[in-house]
Every structure is written in C-alpha cells, then in structure tokens.
Short mmCIF file of C-alpha atoms and ligand atoms in Angstrom, two decimals:
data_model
loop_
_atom_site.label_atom_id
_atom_site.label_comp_id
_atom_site.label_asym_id
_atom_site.label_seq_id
_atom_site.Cartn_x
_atom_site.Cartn_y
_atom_site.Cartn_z
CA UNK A 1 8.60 16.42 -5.64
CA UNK A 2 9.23 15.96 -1.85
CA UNK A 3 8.86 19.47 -0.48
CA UNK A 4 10.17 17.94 3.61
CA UNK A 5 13.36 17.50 5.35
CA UNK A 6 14.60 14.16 4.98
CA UNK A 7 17.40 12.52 7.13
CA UNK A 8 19.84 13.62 4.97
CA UNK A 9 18.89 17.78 5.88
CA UNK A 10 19.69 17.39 9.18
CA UNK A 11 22.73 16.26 12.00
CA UNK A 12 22.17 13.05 13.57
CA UNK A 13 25.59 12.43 14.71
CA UNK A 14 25.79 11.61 18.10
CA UNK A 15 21.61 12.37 18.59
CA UNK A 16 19.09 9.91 19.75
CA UNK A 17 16.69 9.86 16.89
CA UNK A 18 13.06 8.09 17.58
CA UNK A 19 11.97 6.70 14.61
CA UNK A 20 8.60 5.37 13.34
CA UNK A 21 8.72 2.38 10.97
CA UNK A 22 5.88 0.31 9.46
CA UNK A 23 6.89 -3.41 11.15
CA UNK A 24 3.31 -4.49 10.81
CA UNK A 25 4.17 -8.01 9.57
CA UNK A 26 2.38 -11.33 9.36
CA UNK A 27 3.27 -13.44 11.69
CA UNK A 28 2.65 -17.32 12.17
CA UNK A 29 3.70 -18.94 15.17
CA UNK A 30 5.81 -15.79 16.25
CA UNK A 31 7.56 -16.02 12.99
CA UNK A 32 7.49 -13.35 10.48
CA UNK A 33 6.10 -15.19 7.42
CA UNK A 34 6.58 -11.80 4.98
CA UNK A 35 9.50 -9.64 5.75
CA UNK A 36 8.41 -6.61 3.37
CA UNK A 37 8.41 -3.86 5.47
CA UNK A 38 10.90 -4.55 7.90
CA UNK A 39 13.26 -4.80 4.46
CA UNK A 40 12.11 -1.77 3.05
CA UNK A 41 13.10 0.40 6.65
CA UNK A 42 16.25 -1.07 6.28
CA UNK A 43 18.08 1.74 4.21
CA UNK A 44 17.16 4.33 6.80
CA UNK A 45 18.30 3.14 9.25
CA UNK A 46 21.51 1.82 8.01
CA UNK A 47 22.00 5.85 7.03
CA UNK A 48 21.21 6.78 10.73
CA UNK A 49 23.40 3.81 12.22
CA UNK A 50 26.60 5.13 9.70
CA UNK A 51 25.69 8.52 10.70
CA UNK A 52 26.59 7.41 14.50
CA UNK A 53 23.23 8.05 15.48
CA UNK A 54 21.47 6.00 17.99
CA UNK A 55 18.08 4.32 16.79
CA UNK A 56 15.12 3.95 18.82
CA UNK A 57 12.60 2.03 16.77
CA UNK A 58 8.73 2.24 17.00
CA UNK A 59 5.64 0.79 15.43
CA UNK A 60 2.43 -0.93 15.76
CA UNK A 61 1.40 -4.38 14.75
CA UNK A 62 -1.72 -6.01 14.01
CA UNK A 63 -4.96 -4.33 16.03
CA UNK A 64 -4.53 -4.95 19.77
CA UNK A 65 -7.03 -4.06 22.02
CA UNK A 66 -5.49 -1.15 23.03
CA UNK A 67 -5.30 -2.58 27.01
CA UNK A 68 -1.82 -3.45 27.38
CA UNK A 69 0.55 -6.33 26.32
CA UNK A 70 -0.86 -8.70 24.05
CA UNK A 71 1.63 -11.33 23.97
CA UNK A 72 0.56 -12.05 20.02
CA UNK A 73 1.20 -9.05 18.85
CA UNK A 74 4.87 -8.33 19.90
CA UNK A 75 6.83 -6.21 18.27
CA UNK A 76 9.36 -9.18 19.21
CA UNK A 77 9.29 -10.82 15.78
CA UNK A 78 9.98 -8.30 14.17
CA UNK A 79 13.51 -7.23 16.26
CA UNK A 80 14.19 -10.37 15.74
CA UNK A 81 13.80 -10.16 11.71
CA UNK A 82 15.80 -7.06 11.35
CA UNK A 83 18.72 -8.69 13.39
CA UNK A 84 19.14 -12.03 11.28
CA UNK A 85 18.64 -9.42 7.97
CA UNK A 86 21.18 -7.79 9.03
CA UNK A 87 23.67 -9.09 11.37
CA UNK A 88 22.94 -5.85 13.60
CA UNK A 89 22.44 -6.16 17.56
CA UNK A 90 19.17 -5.07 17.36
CA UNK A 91 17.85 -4.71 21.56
CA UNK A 92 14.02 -4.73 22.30
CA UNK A 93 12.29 -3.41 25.19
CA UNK A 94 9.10 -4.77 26.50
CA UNK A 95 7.29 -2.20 26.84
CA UNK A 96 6.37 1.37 25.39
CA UNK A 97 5.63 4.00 27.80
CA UNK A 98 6.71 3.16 30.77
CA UNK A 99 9.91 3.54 32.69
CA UNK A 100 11.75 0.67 31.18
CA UNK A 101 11.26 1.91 27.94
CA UNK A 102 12.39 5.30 29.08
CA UNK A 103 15.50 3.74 30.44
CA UNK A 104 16.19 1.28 27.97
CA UNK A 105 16.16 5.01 25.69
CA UNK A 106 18.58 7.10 27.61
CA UNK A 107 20.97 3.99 27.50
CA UNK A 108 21.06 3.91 23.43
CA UNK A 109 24.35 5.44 22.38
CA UNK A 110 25.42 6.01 19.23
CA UNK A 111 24.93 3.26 16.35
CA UNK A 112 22.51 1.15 18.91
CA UNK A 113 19.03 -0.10 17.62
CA UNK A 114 16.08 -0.26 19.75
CA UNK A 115 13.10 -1.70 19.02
CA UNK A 116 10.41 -0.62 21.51
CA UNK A 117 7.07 -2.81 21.66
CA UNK A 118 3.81 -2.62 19.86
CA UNK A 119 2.78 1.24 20.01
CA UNK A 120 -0.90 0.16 20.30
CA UNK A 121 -0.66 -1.68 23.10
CA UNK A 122 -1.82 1.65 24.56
CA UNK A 123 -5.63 3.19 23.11
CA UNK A 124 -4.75 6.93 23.52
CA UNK A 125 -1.93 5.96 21.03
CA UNK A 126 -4.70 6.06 18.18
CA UNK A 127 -6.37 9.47 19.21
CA UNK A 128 -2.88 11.37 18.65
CA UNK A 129 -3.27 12.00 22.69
CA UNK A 130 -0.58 14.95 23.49
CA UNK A 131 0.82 12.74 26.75
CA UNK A 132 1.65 9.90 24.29
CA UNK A 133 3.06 12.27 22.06
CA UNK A 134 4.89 14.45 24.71
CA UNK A 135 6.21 10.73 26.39
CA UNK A 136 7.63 9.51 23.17
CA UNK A 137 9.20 12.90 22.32
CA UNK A 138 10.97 12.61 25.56
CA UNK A 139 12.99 9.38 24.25
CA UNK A 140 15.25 11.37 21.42
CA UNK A 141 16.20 14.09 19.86
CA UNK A 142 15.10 13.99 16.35
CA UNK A 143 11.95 12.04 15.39
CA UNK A 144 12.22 10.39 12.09
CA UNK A 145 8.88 9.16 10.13
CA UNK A 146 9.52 6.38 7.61
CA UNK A 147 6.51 4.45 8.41
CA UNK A 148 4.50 4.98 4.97
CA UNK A 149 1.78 2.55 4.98
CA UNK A 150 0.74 4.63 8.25
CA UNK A 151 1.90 8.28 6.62
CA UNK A 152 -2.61 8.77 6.03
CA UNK A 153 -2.90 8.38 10.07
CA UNK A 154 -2.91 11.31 12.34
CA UNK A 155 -2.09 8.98 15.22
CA UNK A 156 0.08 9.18 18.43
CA UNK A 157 3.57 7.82 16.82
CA UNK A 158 2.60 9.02 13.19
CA UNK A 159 2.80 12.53 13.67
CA UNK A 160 2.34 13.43 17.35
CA UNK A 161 6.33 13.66 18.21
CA UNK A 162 6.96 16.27 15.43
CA UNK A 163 5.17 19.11 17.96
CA UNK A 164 8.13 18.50 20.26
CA UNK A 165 11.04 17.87 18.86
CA UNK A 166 12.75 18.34 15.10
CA UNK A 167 10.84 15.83 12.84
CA UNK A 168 11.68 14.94 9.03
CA UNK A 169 11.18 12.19 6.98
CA UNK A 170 13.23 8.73 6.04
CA UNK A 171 14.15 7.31 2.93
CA UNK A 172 11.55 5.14 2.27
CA UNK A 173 9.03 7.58 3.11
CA UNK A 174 10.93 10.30 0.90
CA UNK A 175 11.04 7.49 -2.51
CA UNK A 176 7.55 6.35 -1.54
CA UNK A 177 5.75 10.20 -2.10
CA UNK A 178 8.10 11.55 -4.74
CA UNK A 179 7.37 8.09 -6.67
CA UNK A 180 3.57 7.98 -6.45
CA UNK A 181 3.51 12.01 -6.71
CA UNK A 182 5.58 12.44 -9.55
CA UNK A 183 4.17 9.90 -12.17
CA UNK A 184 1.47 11.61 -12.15
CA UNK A 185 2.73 15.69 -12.17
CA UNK A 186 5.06 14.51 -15.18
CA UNK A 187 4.30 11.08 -16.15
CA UNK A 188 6.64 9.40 -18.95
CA UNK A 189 3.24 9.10 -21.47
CA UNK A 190 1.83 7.48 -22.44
CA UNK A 191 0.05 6.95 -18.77
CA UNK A 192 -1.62 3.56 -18.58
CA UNK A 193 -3.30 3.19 -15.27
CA UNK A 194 -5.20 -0.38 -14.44
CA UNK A 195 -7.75 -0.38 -11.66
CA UNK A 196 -9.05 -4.18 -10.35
CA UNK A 197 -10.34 -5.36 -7.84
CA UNK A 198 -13.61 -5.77 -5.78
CA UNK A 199 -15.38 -2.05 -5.37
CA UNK A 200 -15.97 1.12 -7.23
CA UNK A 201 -16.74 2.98 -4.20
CA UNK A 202 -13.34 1.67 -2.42
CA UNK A 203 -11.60 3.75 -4.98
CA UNK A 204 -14.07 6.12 -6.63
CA UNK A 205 -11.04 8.85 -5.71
CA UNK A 206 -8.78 6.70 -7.35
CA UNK A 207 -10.66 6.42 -10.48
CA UNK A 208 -11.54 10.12 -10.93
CA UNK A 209 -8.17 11.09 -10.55
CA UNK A 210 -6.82 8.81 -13.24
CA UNK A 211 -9.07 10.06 -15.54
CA UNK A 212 -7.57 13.51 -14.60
CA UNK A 213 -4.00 12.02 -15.30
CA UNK A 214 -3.73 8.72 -17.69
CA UNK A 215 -3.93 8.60 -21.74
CA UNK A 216 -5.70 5.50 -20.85
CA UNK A 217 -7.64 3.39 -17.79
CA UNK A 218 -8.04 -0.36 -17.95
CA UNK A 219 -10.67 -1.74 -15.77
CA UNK A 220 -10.85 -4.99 -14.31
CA UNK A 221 -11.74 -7.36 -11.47
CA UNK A 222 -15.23 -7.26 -9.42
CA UNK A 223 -15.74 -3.23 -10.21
CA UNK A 224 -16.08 -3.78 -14.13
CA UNK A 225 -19.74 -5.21 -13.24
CA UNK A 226 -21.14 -2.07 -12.20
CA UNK A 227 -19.92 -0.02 -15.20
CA UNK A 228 -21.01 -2.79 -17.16
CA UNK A 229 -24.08 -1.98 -15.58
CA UNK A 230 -23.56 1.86 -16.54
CA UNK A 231 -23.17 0.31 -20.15
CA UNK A 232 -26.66 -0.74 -20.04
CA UNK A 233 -25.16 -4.86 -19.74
CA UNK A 234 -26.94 -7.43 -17.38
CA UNK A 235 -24.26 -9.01 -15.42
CA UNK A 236 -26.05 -12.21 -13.42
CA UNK A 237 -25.01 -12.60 -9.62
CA UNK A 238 -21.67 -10.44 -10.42
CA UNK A 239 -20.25 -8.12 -8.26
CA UNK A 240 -21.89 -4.97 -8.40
CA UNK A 241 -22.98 -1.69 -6.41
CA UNK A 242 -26.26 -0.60 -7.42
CA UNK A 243 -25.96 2.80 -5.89
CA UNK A 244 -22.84 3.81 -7.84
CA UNK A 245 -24.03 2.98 -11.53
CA UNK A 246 -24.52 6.39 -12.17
CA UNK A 247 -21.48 7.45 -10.26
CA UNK A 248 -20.15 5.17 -13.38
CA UNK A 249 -21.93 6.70 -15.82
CA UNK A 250 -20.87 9.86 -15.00
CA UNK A 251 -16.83 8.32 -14.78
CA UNK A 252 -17.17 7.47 -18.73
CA UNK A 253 -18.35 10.65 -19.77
CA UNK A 254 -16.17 12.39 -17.50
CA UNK A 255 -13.06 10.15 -19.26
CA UNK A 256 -14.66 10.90 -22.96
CA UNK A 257 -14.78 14.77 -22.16
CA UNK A 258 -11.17 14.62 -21.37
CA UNK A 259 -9.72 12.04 -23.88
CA UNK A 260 -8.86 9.34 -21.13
CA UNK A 261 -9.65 5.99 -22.83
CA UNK A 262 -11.22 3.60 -20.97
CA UNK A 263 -11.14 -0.36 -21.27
CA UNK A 264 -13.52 -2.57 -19.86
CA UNK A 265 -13.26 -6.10 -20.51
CA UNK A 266 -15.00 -7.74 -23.71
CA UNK A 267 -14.85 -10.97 -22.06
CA UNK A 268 -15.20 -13.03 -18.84
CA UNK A 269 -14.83 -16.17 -17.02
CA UNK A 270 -17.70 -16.55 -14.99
CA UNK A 271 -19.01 -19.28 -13.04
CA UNK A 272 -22.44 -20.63 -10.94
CA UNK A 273 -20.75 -19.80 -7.67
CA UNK A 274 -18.15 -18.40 -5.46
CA UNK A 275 -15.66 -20.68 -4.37
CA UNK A 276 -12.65 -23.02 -4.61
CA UNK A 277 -13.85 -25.11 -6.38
CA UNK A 278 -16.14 -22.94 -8.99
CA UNK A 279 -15.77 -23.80 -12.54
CA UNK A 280 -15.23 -21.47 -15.22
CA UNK A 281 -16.59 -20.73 -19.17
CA UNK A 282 -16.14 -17.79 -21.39
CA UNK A 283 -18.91 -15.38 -22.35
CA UNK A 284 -18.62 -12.21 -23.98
CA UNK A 285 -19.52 -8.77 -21.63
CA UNK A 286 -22.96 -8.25 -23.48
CA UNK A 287 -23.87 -12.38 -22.96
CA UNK A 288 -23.50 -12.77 -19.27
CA UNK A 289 -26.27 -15.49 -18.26
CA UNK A 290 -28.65 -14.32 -15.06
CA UNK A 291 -27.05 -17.30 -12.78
CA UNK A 292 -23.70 -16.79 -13.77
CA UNK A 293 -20.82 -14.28 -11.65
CA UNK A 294 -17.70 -13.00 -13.60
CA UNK A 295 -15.00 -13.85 -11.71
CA UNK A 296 -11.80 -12.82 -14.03
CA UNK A 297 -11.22 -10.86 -17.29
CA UNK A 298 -11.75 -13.27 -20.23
CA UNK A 299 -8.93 -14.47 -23.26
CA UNK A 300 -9.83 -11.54 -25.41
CA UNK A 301 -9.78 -9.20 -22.51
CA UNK A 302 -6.10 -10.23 -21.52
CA UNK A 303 -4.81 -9.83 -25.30
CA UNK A 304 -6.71 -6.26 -25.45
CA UNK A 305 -4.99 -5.10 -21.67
CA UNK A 306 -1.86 -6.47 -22.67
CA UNK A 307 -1.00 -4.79 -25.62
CA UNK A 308 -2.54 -1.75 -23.71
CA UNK A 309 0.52 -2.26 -21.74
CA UNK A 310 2.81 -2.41 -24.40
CA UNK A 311 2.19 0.89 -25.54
CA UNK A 312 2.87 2.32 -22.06
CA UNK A 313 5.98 3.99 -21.15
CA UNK A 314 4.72 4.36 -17.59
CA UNK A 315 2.25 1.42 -15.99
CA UNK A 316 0.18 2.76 -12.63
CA UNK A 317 -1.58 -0.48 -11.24
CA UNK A 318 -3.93 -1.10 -8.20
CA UNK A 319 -6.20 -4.29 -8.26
CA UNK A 320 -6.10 -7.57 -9.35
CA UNK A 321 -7.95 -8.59 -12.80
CA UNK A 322 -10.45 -10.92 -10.61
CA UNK A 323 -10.75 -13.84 -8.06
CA UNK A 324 -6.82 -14.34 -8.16
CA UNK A 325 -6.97 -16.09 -5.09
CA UNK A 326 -8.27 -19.23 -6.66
CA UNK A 327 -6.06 -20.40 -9.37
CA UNK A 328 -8.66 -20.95 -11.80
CA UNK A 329 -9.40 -17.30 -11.93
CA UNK A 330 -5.93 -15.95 -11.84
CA UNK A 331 -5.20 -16.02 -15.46
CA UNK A 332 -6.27 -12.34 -16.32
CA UNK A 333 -4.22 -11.04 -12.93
CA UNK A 334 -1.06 -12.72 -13.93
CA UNK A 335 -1.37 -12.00 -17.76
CA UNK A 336 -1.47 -8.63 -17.17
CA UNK A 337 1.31 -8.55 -14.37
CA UNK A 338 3.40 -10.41 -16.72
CA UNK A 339 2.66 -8.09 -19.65
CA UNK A 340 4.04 -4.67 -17.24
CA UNK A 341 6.97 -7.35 -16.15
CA UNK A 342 8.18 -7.93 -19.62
CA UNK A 343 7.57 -4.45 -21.09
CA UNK A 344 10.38 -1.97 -19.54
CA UNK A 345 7.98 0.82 -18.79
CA UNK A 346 8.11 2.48 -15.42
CA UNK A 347 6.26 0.44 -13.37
CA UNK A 348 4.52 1.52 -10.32
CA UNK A 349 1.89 -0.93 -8.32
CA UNK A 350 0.05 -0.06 -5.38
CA UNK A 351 -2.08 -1.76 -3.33
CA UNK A 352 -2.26 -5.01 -0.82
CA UNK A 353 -3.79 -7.12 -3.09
CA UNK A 354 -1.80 -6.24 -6.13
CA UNK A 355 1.38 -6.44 -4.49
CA UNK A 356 0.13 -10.19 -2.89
CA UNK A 357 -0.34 -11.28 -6.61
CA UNK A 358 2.71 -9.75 -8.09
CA UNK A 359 4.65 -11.87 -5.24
CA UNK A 360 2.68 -14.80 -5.78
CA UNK A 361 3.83 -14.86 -9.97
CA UNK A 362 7.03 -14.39 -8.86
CA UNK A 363 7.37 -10.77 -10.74
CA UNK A 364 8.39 -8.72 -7.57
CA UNK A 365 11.80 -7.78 -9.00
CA UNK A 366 10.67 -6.89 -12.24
CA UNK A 367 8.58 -3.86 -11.62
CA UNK A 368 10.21 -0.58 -11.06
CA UNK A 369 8.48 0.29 -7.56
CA UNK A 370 6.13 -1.68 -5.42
CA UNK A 371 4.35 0.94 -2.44
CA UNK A 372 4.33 -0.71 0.85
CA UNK A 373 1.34 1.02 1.72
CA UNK A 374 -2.11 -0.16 0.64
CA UNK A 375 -4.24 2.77 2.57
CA UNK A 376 -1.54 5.31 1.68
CA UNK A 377 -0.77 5.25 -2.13
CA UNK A 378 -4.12 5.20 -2.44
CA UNK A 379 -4.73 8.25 -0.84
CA UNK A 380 -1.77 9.99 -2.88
CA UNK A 381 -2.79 8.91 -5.59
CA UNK A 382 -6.31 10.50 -4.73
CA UNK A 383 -3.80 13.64 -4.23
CA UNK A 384 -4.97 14.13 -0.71
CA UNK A 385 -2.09 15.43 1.87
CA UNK A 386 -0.64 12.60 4.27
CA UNK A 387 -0.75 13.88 7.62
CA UNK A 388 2.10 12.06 8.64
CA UNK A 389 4.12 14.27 6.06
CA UNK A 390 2.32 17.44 6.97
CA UNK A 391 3.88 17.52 10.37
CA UNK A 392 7.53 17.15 9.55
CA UNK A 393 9.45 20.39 8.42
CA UNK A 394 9.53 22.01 5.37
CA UNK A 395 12.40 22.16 3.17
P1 ADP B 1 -5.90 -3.90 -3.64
O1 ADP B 1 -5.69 -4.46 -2.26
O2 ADP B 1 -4.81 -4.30 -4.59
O3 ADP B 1 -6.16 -2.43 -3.63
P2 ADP B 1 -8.70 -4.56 -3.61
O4 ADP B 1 -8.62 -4.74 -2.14
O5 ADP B 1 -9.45 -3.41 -4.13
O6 ADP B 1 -7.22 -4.58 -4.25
O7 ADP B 1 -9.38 -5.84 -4.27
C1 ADP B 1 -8.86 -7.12 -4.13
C2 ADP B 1 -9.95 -8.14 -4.13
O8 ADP B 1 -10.79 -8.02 -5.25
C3 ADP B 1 -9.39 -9.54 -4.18
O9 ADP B 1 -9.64 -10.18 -2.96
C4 ADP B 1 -10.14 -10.21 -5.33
O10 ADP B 1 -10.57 -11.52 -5.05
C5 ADP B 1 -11.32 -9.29 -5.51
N1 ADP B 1 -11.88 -9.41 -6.86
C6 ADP B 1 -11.25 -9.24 -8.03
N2 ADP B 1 -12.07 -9.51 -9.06
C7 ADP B 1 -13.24 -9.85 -8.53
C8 ADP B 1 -14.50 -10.27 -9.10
N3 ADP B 1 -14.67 -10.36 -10.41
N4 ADP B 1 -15.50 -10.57 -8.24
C9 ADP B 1 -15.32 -10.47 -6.91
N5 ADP B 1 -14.17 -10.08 -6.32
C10 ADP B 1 -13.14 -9.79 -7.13
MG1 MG B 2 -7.10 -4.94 -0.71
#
C-alpha cells in the first residue's frame, strides 16, 4: 500500500510543479539508444499537462564530474526523446541553477514542459546541500518525485525540494512501491522468487527477505557456487565468495526452519574460461572438474526451475540464470524468462540485468511489471524505507 500523496491528492491547475524524473538513458552519439525511462515518466506528466499545470522537468544523467557542463551528458537527448514520443513542445534550458534556468521557469505557463539540464552538473547536488534544494524549490510550486530508480538517494533533487514547498509522488513512482510492496504483504501464493546473478553479498538482503516471504527460492547464476560451496560441493574456478559460505549455510537452514524451499541447480554448463568464445559441457552440481567455471544453469536445472514456475501464481525475479551475455550461456536465462512469459502468473522482475535479458528475448510485454529501478527495488524488496518517499506527505 502507498501510504503518500500522489498527484492525484493535490491541485495542480494553473501551478508550476518541478518535477524529478529518472531520464538517465544510454546514449550513443547523442542519441538515446533505450528509451525506458523517459517512456515510463510519460503518464505523469501527461496527468500534470491535462491538469493545466506547467512542467518543469529535472534529472541527472550518467556520472559527471560534478564541475559544470559536460557537453556528453546533456540532458538534451533526452528532451529531445520525450518530444518525438509524444508530439509535445517539450523546451530545454541549458543550464540548472543559474539565472537562465530561473527565467526559463517563471516563463512556463500552464501545459508547458521544461526540461532543465543534467542536475549533476553541480557536486553539492549529491550531498542534498540546502542552497540546491532551496534554488530548485524556488522554480515551482509543487515538487513532484517520479524518479524511482533514484527514490533510495537522499540527494539534492531526490528529496531536498520537499522541505520547501508541497511534495508528493507521481504515477510511476506510486505503481512502482505499491507493486514491489504489495507482492510481498499479500502475495497471490504460491510465491516463487528466482535470484541470479553474480554475488551473494550484492543481495544477501534480498535473499533473507525472500526466505521471509516466498513458498519457494530458485537460485541461479554466479551466486549458486558459493552455496554450492555451503553444500559441501567443489566448484573449480566458479564464481564464489569465500567469506559468505557460512552466511549460506546459515540462508538454508534459515529457509528449512521456515518452510521456504530452496532450488539450486543440479546441473551446469561450465567451461575452461571466461569469455566469448568459451565452450560449454554439462556436469552435474556434485561433478564440477577443478579447471572448469559454471557459467549457466544446466538442461536438468532449466526443466526443474521451469516447472517451479508453473506452479507459481506470482513470479518475483532478479538475476539472470548465468553468463547471458554470451549466447552460448544464455539458455538457462531465457528458459526461465520464457517459462514466467508463458505461464499467466503475476509477474514482477527487478533488476538491470534481468530487465536487459528479458528485452533481449523479446518477452518485455509479457510480464506483468518490469521496475525501472535496479538500486531501488532492490532495496524495497529488502523492505528498507526509500528516502525519496519519506519526504513527500503523508496521506
Ligand atoms: P541484476 O542487475 O539483474 O540485479 P546482477 O547485477 O546481480 O543482476 O548480475 C548480473 C550479472 O551476473 C551478469 O552480468 C551475468 O553475466 C552475471 N552472472 C550470471 N551468472 C554468472 C556465473 N555463473 N558466473 C559469473 N557471472 C555470472
Ligand atoms: Mg546488475
């Protein structure tokens, strides 16, 4: 449950309203190559634009150095993008926090959209500085927070406006929490939850918590070697963290205690190296040779996870099933993406990696939510408060 004000709690007729999006694209040649995000902000702020508000938009891009205009990193693009998706005028302004942005502000009337440049052009932007929050505040009326794949970041254009001026949240932001909350706190069961891809310590959170929530947790990619490990296994030159076997250990007995059942692969492809142009063969989890890496789940593993899915009625997945990124080791990713895109389970995948894979098969459109933050659903999912959300007002 989202326990905010959204845009729809509050009067934006006729207000300026400063809003913080997530337009931190890929670009190629100052071309957006994925348009993802700037899509998903799209519903907002057609809402605010219908309203008659006027729409000043903000966010960062890439990781400037944080000492002005880097001509790379323009927000540019991404005005651009949002035009041709939508046939809006969309106006940018060169700059952030300086008088021409200020101006270019006071001149947005009603159903205008402004797209102000790259919010970390500027260091103090990071550090939540009160000047940058106070300056930015100064633009509108209402500050709106849609930006989700920054919602875990208590910086300047995250949360710093909401001290000034009335602050709630958009409609991404809104389905983004509620989603990722609310499978858990009342899941459809059973609750299958798949974890891939490189670390157990990257989402040792993660992994505790869906042993808290899910009937059962499938375990794949790079971070099945070190509860192999746990398991007693040898796995060659695989993946693994030594310092978190036990941390494993204790993660199986944990999910035994509670009735979570966990799946680790039978099988795996492993090869002699990492790379390209790596080879693969089949060898069962117990048989794994000492020169030999795993590098995706094996055939038996993919039958085993897929009827796992089957069963499901709701599908949480973050991680791919292995090396995905080289075709030969992509079969246990896709198998299993393909298994939550034929079964009609809610289907909820987090994750940049995950959602790069789903994309790549093709599947996008055939799971029931995608999260556009990596950072972000993971930390929800760890049920730890977003900051970003914190600062907006209660419903
Ligand atoms: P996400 O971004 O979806 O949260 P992660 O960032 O945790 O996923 O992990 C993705 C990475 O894990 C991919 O780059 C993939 O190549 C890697 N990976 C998956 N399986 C293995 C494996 N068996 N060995 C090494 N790396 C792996
Ligand atoms: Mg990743």
């Amino acid at each position: 449950m989202f326990t905010k004000k959204t845009v729809r709690d509050i009067d934006v007729a006729g207000k300026r309203v400063l809003m913080r999006v997530d337009f931190n694209v890929p670009l190629k040649d100052g071309v957006v190559t994925d348009d993802t995000r700037v899509r998903a902000a799209i519903p907002t702020i057609q809402y605010l634009k219908e309203q008659g508000a006027g729409i000043i938009l903000m966010s960062h891009l890439g990781r400037p150095k944080g000492e002005g205009p880097e001509p790379e990193l323009t927000l540019k693009p991404a005005a651009d993008k949002l035009a041709e998706l939508t046939g809006w005028d969309v106006k940018f302004v060169a700059d952030t926090y300086g008088d021409e942005a200020a101006e270019a502000c006071a001149a947005v009337k009603p159903g205008d959209i402004l797209v102000l440049e790259n919010v970390r052009f500027l260091k103090a932007e990071k550090k939540n500085d009160p000047e940058v929050a106070k300056r930015l505040a100064s633009y509108a009326d209402i500050f709106v927070l849609d930006a989700f794949g920054t919602a875990h970041r208590a910086q300047g254009s995250v949360v710093g406006p909401a001290a000034y001026i009335p602050a709630v949240a958009g409609l991404l932001l809104e389905k983004e929490v509620d989603t990722l909350t609310s499978i858990f706190s009342d899941p459809e069961r059973p609750l299958v939850a798949i974890v891939g891809g490189s670390k157990v310590s990257s989402k040792i959170g993660v992994l505790d918590h869906l042993i808290d929530s899910a009937d059962t947790l499938i375990i794949g990619g790079g971070m099945a070697y070190t509860f192999f490990l746990a398991k007693g296994y040898t796995v060659g030159t695989s993946l693994k963290e030594e310092d978190w076997v036990e941390r494993a250990a204790e993660m199986l007995k944990k999910a035994e205690d509670k009735g979570c059942q966990i799946l680790l692969p039978v099988d795996n492809v492993v090869t002699d190296h990492y790379g390209e142009d790596a080879t693969g063969e089949v060898v069962d989890s117990d048989k794994i040779p000492d020169d030999r890496m795993g590098m995706d789940i094996g055939p038996k593993t993919r039958e085993l996870y897929c009827e796992a899915v089957k069963g499901a009625k709701t599908v949480f997945w973050n991680g791919p099933m292995g090396v995905f990124e080289f075709e030969q080791f992509a079969d246990g990713t896709e198998a299993v993406a393909r298994a939550i895109a034929d079964s009609d389970c809610t289907s909820i995948i987090g994750g940049g990696d995950s959602v790069a894979a789903i994309n790549k098969f093709g599947l996008a459109d055939k799971m029931s939510w995608i999260s556009t933050g990596g950072g972000a659903s993971m930390e929800l999912v760890e049920g730890k408060a977003l900051p970003g959300v914190e600062a907006l007002l209660d419903a």
